């Protein structure tokens, strides 16, 4: 890589790091301050869970979208939800969902 | 015995590592792909690894190597990379109250990706204060390490890997939507949250399907927030 390209990597990396660090530090300072500015703005507290929902919406699209992969996605998410309702944990529902999703994909590949 | 003495930092970090394992289902295939695409775009293996180590933000890395390979001006490459990563600015403030004060945050926050944020926002409130710092270190270092190793493997053996196990690259990424579903599901007990979250998920899905995945997260979250503020359910009937 040329020097200019290395510089572009470093600037992009540093800029991304600042976007992760500065708002975090700013909020911790604000929470610690004695000036009455110690509460997190309500809109930020609402945006957090909605960002997770948005990440779910983005990641739900299969790697190779097609009828089989969408069916596998719906079944996999259904199984994940069912196991989550029983156990209320993170690990087992994910393992069950991925197993069933994989099973549907493999069976479809073997049949097709 | 004090709370700090009761919780071993090593055990708390290992708990973070264990709870971040589902993230690898998404990280490994995507980092393998990045390594492969970066080498195909003319980057060497170690250059691809350095990009993954330093920038460490999936979508923007693909854009970065793609634009460089296409001969775009470097100022535009940097500007677009920053623009895609600007969504990260709302992650830190949401975690600020959940994490203890530490002089290590300026470098530890490098590990704050979409997925680590989602996992941390869900798990940290359920953990005792004394465990949170080590938990975050464990979870974020596992994700970062997997991303770097995945890039190296993808750059050196990505083609052979995907040719040998083509279905694995399709099945493993399902761990991410499954994990995020378990994180958003508890909010669906409240009608107002359910509507805002449902709209956010559909908006993100729709934007991704039409090829706007790079801006889908902030735009969909903004739609959901708008819905949350504008739609209110009247609870008076229940009270009467």
Short mmCIF file of C-alpha atoms in Angstrom, two decimals:
data_model
loop_
_atom_site.label_atom_id
_atom_site.label_comp_id
_atom_site.label_asym_id
_atom_site.label_seq_id
_atom_site.Cartn_x
_atom_site.Cartn_y
_atom_site.Cartn_z
CA UNK A 1 0.00 0.00 0.00
CA UNK A 2 1.16 3.52 -0.68
CA UNK A 3 1.80 6.04 2.11
CA UNK A 4 -1.38 7.91 1.14
CA UNK A 5 -3.41 4.71 1.45
CA UNK A 6 -1.90 3.92 4.84
CA UNK A 7 -2.82 7.43 5.93
CA UNK A 8 -6.40 6.85 4.76
CA UNK A 9 -6.56 3.65 6.86
CA UNK A 10 -5.19 5.44 9.94
CA UNK A 11 -7.53 8.45 9.57
CA UNK A 12 -10.56 6.17 9.06
CA UNK A 13 -9.57 4.05 12.06
CA UNK A 14 -8.93 7.07 14.30
CA UNK A 15 -12.17 8.76 13.23
CA UNK A 16 -14.16 5.59 13.94
CA UNK A 17 -12.48 5.22 17.34
CA UNK A 18 -13.34 8.83 18.22
CA UNK A 19 -16.98 8.21 17.30
CA UNK A 20 -16.99 5.30 19.74
CA UNK A 21 -15.01 6.88 22.58
CA UNK A 22 -15.91 10.59 22.73
CA UNK A 23 -19.72 10.25 23.18
CA UNK A 24 -19.14 7.56 25.83
CA UNK A 25 -16.68 9.69 27.81
CA UNK A 26 -18.87 12.78 27.37
CA UNK A 27 -21.86 10.96 28.84
CA UNK A 28 -19.86 9.55 31.77
CA UNK A 29 -18.62 13.08 32.58
CA UNK A 30 -22.16 14.42 32.29
CA UNK A 31 -23.46 11.73 34.63
CA UNK A 32 -20.75 12.59 37.16
CA UNK A 33 -21.23 16.36 37.00
CA UNK A 34 -22.83 18.35 39.84
CA UNK A 35 -24.47 20.89 37.56
CA UNK A 36 -27.77 19.10 37.21
CA UNK A 37 -26.82 17.71 33.80
CA UNK A 38 -26.51 14.21 35.19
CA UNK A 39 -29.42 12.49 33.49
CA UNK A 40 -29.20 10.73 30.15
CA UNK A 41 -31.44 12.43 27.55
CA UNK A 42 -34.64 10.40 27.14
CA UNK A 43 -34.26 10.15 23.36
CA UNK A 44 -30.91 8.38 23.77
CA UNK A 45 -32.44 5.77 26.06
CA UNK A 46 -35.12 5.13 23.45
CA UNK A 47 -32.72 5.04 20.53
CA UNK A 48 -30.55 2.30 22.13
CA UNK A 49 -33.10 -0.55 22.06
CA UNK A 50 -34.33 0.64 18.65
CA UNK A 51 -30.77 0.34 17.28
CA UNK A 52 -30.77 -3.32 18.37
CA UNK A 53 -34.11 -3.82 16.60
CA UNK A 54 -32.59 -2.24 13.48
CA UNK A 55 -29.55 -4.54 13.65
CA UNK A 56 -32.01 -7.46 13.86
CA UNK A 57 -33.84 -6.19 10.77
CA UNK A 58 -30.58 -5.93 8.82
CA UNK A 59 -29.22 -9.31 9.90
CA UNK A 60 -32.46 -11.20 9.29
CA UNK A 61 -31.90 -11.09 5.50
CA UNK A 62 -30.36 -14.47 4.53
CA UNK A 63 -26.88 -14.58 2.97
CA UNK A 64 -28.40 -15.94 -0.26
CA UNK A 65 -32.03 -14.81 -0.25
CA UNK A 66 -34.38 -17.34 -1.83
CA UNK A 67 -37.57 -19.23 -0.99
CA UNK A 68 -35.78 -21.97 0.99
CA UNK A 69 -33.58 -19.59 2.98
CA UNK A 70 -36.56 -17.37 3.84
CA UNK A 71 -38.57 -20.43 4.98
CA UNK A 72 -35.56 -21.57 7.03
CA UNK A 73 -35.29 -18.06 8.51
CA UNK A 74 -38.96 -17.97 9.57
CA UNK A 75 -38.77 -21.47 11.09
CA UNK A 76 -35.44 -20.71 12.77
CA UNK A 77 -36.72 -17.47 14.30
CA UNK A 78 -39.91 -19.24 15.43
CA UNK A 79 -37.89 -21.95 17.20
CA UNK A 80 -35.59 -19.32 18.74
CA UNK A 81 -38.60 -17.46 20.11
CA UNK A 82 -40.22 -20.64 21.48
CA UNK A 83 -37.05 -21.72 23.31
CA UNK A 84 -36.54 -18.15 24.59
CA UNK A 85 -40.09 -18.10 26.01
CA UNK A 86 -39.34 -21.27 27.95
CA UNK A 87 -35.82 -20.47 29.16
CA UNK A 88 -35.51 -16.64 29.02
CA UNK A 89 -31.77 -16.95 28.30
CA UNK A 90 -29.52 -15.99 25.36
CA UNK A 91 -27.42 -19.10 24.58
CA UNK A 92 -29.82 -22.04 24.18
CA UNK A 93 -32.43 -20.21 22.06
CA UNK A 94 -29.67 -19.15 19.64
CA UNK A 95 -28.22 -22.68 19.48
CA UNK A 96 -31.69 -24.15 18.86
CA UNK A 97 -32.52 -21.55 16.20
CA UNK A 98 -29.24 -22.02 14.31
CA UNK A 99 -29.58 -25.84 14.47
CA UNK A 100 -33.10 -25.81 13.04
CA UNK A 101 -32.18 -23.19 10.42
CA UNK A 102 -29.19 -25.32 9.39
CA UNK A 103 -31.27 -28.49 9.34
CA UNK A 104 -33.83 -26.93 6.98
CA UNK A 105 -31.04 -25.65 4.68
CA UNK A 106 -29.24 -29.03 4.64
CA UNK A 107 -32.44 -31.02 4.05
CA UNK A 108 -33.41 -28.64 1.24
CA UNK A 109 -29.94 -29.00 -0.31
CA UNK A 110 -30.12 -32.82 -0.10
CA UNK A 111 -33.64 -32.97 -1.54
CA UNK A 112 -32.96 -30.38 -4.22
CA UNK B 1 -16.58 -9.56 52.07
CA UNK B 2 -16.71 -6.69 49.59
CA UNK B 3 -18.53 -7.05 46.28
CA UNK B 4 -15.26 -6.59 44.39
CA UNK B 5 -13.60 -9.42 46.27
CA UNK B 6 -16.46 -11.80 45.57
CA UNK B 7 -16.25 -11.40 41.79
CA UNK B 8 -13.07 -12.52 40.11
CA UNK B 9 -12.15 -10.31 37.12
CA UNK B 10 -10.95 -13.39 35.24
CA UNK B 11 -14.20 -15.28 35.79
CA UNK B 12 -16.24 -12.20 34.83
CA UNK B 13 -14.17 -11.82 31.65
CA UNK B 14 -14.69 -15.50 30.87
CA UNK B 15 -18.41 -15.02 31.35
CA UNK B 16 -18.23 -12.20 28.80
CA UNK B 17 -16.31 -14.47 26.43
CA UNK B 18 -18.90 -17.24 26.85
CA UNK B 19 -21.84 -14.92 26.30
CA UNK B 20 -20.25 -13.38 23.20
CA UNK B 21 -19.78 -16.77 21.50
CA UNK B 22 -23.08 -16.50 19.55
CA UNK B 23 -21.68 -13.33 17.93
CA UNK B 24 -18.99 -15.44 16.25
CA UNK B 25 -21.64 -17.06 14.08
CA UNK B 26 -21.88 -13.74 12.32
CA UNK B 27 -18.31 -12.49 12.72
CA UNK B 28 -16.45 -15.50 11.33
CA UNK B 29 -18.24 -15.79 7.95
CA UNK B 30 -18.23 -12.02 7.39
CA UNK B 31 -14.55 -11.61 8.33
CA UNK B 32 -13.65 -14.57 6.10
CA UNK B 33 -15.48 -12.83 3.26
CA UNK B 34 -13.70 -9.57 4.01
CA UNK B 35 -10.28 -11.24 3.92
CA UNK B 36 -11.15 -12.90 0.63
CA UNK B 37 -12.55 -9.74 -0.98
CA UNK B 38 -9.64 -7.59 0.25
CA UNK B 39 -7.06 -9.90 -1.35
CA UNK B 40 -9.10 -10.05 -4.54
CA UNK B 41 -9.09 -6.24 -4.52
CA UNK B 42 -5.28 -6.25 -4.46
CA UNK B 43 -4.51 -5.95 -0.72
CA UNK B 44 -1.99 -8.33 0.83
CA UNK B 45 -2.98 -10.63 3.71
CA UNK B 46 -1.34 -8.51 6.36
CA UNK B 47 -2.76 -5.28 4.91
CA UNK B 48 -6.25 -6.81 5.17
CA UNK B 49 -5.49 -7.86 8.75
CA UNK B 50 -4.27 -4.35 9.65
CA UNK B 51 -7.48 -2.84 8.23
CA UNK B 52 -9.58 -5.28 10.29
CA UNK B 53 -7.50 -4.61 13.40
CA UNK B 54 -7.60 -0.81 13.16
CA UNK B 55 -10.92 0.11 11.54
CA UNK B 56 -12.89 -2.90 12.90
CA UNK B 57 -16.27 -1.99 11.43
CA UNK B 58 -17.64 -4.51 8.93
CA UNK B 59 -19.67 -2.56 6.40
CA UNK B 60 -17.22 0.33 6.20
CA UNK B 61 -14.27 -2.03 5.62
CA UNK B 62 -15.99 -3.59 2.60
CA UNK B 63 -16.72 -0.11 1.31
CA UNK B 64 -13.14 1.00 1.98
CA UNK B 65 -11.47 -1.79 -0.04
CA UNK B 66 -14.15 -1.61 -2.72
CA UNK B 67 -13.71 2.12 -3.28
CA UNK B 68 -9.91 1.87 -3.21
CA UNK B 69 -10.03 -0.96 -5.77
CA UNK B 70 -12.34 1.16 -7.94
CA UNK B 71 -9.83 4.02 -7.84
CA UNK B 72 -11.97 6.49 -5.87
CA UNK B 73 -10.19 9.54 -4.42
CA UNK B 74 -8.87 8.77 -0.94
CA UNK B 75 -10.60 11.76 0.72
CA UNK B 76 -13.92 10.35 -0.53
CA UNK B 77 -13.01 6.85 0.72
CA UNK B 78 -12.30 8.26 4.20
CA UNK B 79 -15.44 10.45 4.17
CA UNK B 80 -17.70 7.53 3.20
CA UNK B 81 -16.10 5.24 5.79
CA UNK B 82 -16.76 7.82 8.51
CA UNK B 83 -20.31 8.44 7.27
CA UNK B 84 -21.19 4.73 7.51
CA UNK B 85 -19.68 4.52 11.00
CA UNK B 86 -21.39 7.63 12.36
CA UNK B 87 -24.14 5.46 13.87
CA UNK B 88 -21.63 4.46 16.57
CA UNK B 89 -22.02 7.87 18.26
CA UNK B 90 -25.25 6.82 19.98
CA UNK B 91 -23.85 3.51 21.31
CA UNK B 92 -21.41 4.90 23.89
CA UNK B 93 -23.86 7.22 25.71
CA UNK B 94 -26.29 4.33 26.15
CA UNK B 95 -23.62 2.28 27.92
CA UNK B 96 -22.08 5.14 29.91
CA UNK B 97 -24.30 4.69 32.96
CA UNK B 98 -23.90 0.91 32.90
CA UNK B 99 -20.10 0.79 32.96
CA UNK B 100 -17.73 1.88 35.74
CA UNK B 101 -15.24 4.75 35.33
CA UNK B 102 -11.87 3.61 34.00
CA UNK B 103 -8.84 5.19 32.33
CA UNK B 104 -8.83 2.23 29.89
CA UNK B 105 -12.03 3.19 28.06
CA UNK B 106 -10.31 5.27 25.35
CA UNK B 107 -8.86 2.10 23.85
CA UNK B 108 -11.42 -0.43 25.10
CA UNK B 109 -14.23 1.42 23.31
CA UNK B 110 -12.55 0.38 20.06
CA UNK B 111 -14.45 -2.89 20.59
CA UNK B 112 -17.87 -1.20 20.55
CA UNK B 113 -19.41 -2.66 17.38
CA UNK B 114 -23.13 -2.96 16.56
CA UNK B 115 -23.23 -6.48 17.92
CA UNK B 116 -21.15 -5.88 21.06
CA UNK B 117 -23.31 -2.83 21.83
CA UNK B 118 -26.51 -4.87 21.46
CA UNK B 119 -25.18 -7.64 23.69
CA UNK B 120 -23.80 -5.20 26.30
CA UNK B 121 -26.98 -3.11 26.47
CA UNK B 122 -28.97 -6.27 27.11
CA UNK B 123 -26.64 -8.06 29.54
CA UNK B 124 -24.94 -5.30 31.57
CA UNK B 125 -28.09 -4.24 33.49
CA UNK B 126 -28.48 -7.87 34.61
CA UNK B 127 -24.91 -8.08 35.95
CA UNK B 128 -23.59 -6.80 39.30
CA UNK B 129 -21.59 -3.56 38.94
CA UNK B 130 -18.34 -5.26 39.96
CA UNK B 131 -18.51 -7.73 37.05
CA UNK B 132 -19.33 -5.30 34.25
CA UNK B 133 -15.88 -3.98 33.34
CA UNK B 134 -14.30 -7.43 33.02
CA UNK B 135 -17.38 -8.80 31.28
CA UNK B 136 -17.12 -6.06 28.62
CA UNK B 137 -13.39 -6.68 28.19
CA UNK B 138 -13.96 -10.43 27.69
CA UNK B 139 -16.89 -10.06 25.29
CA UNK B 140 -15.32 -7.31 23.16
CA UNK B 141 -11.86 -8.92 22.96
CA UNK B 142 -13.33 -12.23 21.80
CA UNK B 143 -15.28 -10.46 19.05
CA UNK B 144 -12.24 -8.39 17.99
CA UNK B 145 -9.93 -11.41 17.99
CA UNK B 146 -12.38 -13.48 15.96
CA UNK B 147 -12.71 -10.65 13.45
CA UNK B 148 -8.94 -10.37 12.99
CA UNK B 149 -8.33 -14.14 12.79
CA UNK B 150 -11.28 -14.56 10.41
CA UNK B 151 -9.81 -11.88 8.13
CA UNK B 152 -6.41 -13.60 8.13
CA UNK B 153 -7.96 -17.00 7.33
CA UNK B 154 -10.18 -15.48 4.65
CA UNK B 155 -7.23 -13.71 3.04
CA UNK B 156 -5.05 -16.82 2.98
CA UNK B 157 -7.55 -19.66 2.46
CA UNK B 158 -10.94 -18.03 1.92
CA UNK B 159 -11.53 -19.46 -1.54
CA UNK B 160 -10.70 -23.03 -0.53
CA UNK B 161 -12.74 -22.68 2.67
CA UNK B 162 -15.93 -21.48 1.01
CA UNK B 163 -15.59 -24.04 -1.78
CA UNK B 164 -15.28 -26.90 0.71
CA UNK B 165 -18.13 -25.91 3.08
CA UNK B 166 -20.46 -23.70 1.04
CA UNK B 167 -23.46 -24.18 3.37
CA UNK B 168 -21.53 -23.22 6.49
CA UNK B 169 -21.26 -19.63 5.28
CA UNK B 170 -25.06 -19.54 4.97
CA UNK B 171 -25.93 -21.26 8.24
CA UNK B 172 -23.54 -19.60 10.73
CA UNK B 173 -24.69 -15.99 10.15
CA UNK B 174 -28.17 -17.00 11.36
CA UNK B 175 -26.75 -16.82 14.90
CA UNK B 176 -26.97 -13.01 14.67
CA UNK B 177 -30.71 -12.56 13.98
CA UNK B 178 -31.43 -15.36 16.49
CA UNK B 179 -29.39 -13.56 19.15
CA UNK B 180 -30.89 -10.13 18.43
CA UNK B 181 -34.39 -11.63 18.52
CA UNK B 182 -33.80 -12.84 22.07
CA UNK B 183 -32.64 -9.32 22.94
CA UNK B 184 -35.64 -7.42 21.56
CA UNK B 185 -38.31 -9.98 22.54
CA UNK B 186 -38.66 -8.76 26.17
CA UNK B 187 -39.73 -5.29 24.93
CA UNK B 188 -42.72 -6.75 23.07
CA UNK B 189 -44.74 -6.96 26.29
CA UNK B 190 -45.40 -3.21 26.03
CA UNK B 191 -47.69 -2.07 23.17
CA UNK B 192 -45.88 1.22 22.52
CA UNK B 193 -42.45 -0.41 22.43
CA UNK B 194 -43.80 -3.34 20.37
CA UNK B 195 -45.09 -1.01 17.68
CA UNK B 196 -41.90 1.08 17.55
CA UNK B 197 -39.67 -1.99 17.48
CA UNK B 198 -41.80 -3.82 14.93
CA UNK B 199 -41.66 -0.80 12.63
CA UNK B 200 -37.88 -0.49 13.14
CA UNK B 201 -37.31 -4.16 12.26
CA UNK B 202 -39.50 -3.93 9.13
CA UNK B 203 -37.88 -0.66 8.03
CA UNK B 204 -34.36 -2.09 8.46
CA UNK B 205 -35.37 -5.26 6.62
CA UNK B 206 -36.94 -3.27 3.78
CA UNK B 207 -33.95 -0.92 3.45
CA UNK B 208 -31.56 -3.89 3.37
CA UNK B 209 -33.62 -5.66 0.71
CA UNK B 210 -33.50 -2.60 -1.55
CA UNK B 211 -29.72 -2.41 -1.13
CA UNK B 212 -29.52 0.38 1.47
CA UNK B 213 -27.98 -1.78 4.18
CA UNK B 214 -25.29 0.82 4.92
CA UNK B 215 -27.82 3.36 6.19
CA UNK B 216 -30.50 0.91 7.29
CA UNK B 217 -29.60 0.91 11.02
CA UNK B 218 -29.76 4.67 11.74
CA UNK B 219 -32.68 5.31 9.36
CA UNK B 220 -34.79 2.43 10.70
CA UNK B 221 -34.04 3.42 14.32
CA UNK B 222 -35.08 7.01 13.51
CA UNK B 223 -38.38 5.70 12.06
CA UNK B 224 -38.94 3.66 15.21
CA UNK B 225 -38.19 6.66 17.45
CA UNK B 226 -40.64 8.79 15.46
CA UNK B 227 -43.28 6.10 15.93
CA UNK B 228 -42.50 5.87 19.66
CA UNK B 229 -43.01 9.60 20.14
CA UNK B 230 -46.07 10.02 17.90
CA UNK B 231 -48.11 6.92 18.77
CA UNK B 232 -49.43 6.76 22.30
CA UNK B 233 -51.90 4.24 23.66
CA UNK B 234 -54.69 5.40 25.95
CA UNK B 235 -54.64 3.35 29.17
CA UNK B 236 -57.63 5.07 30.78
CA UNK B 237 -60.14 2.43 29.62
CA UNK B 238 -58.20 -0.23 31.54
CA UNK B 239 -58.28 1.88 34.70
CA UNK B 240 -62.03 2.61 34.66
#
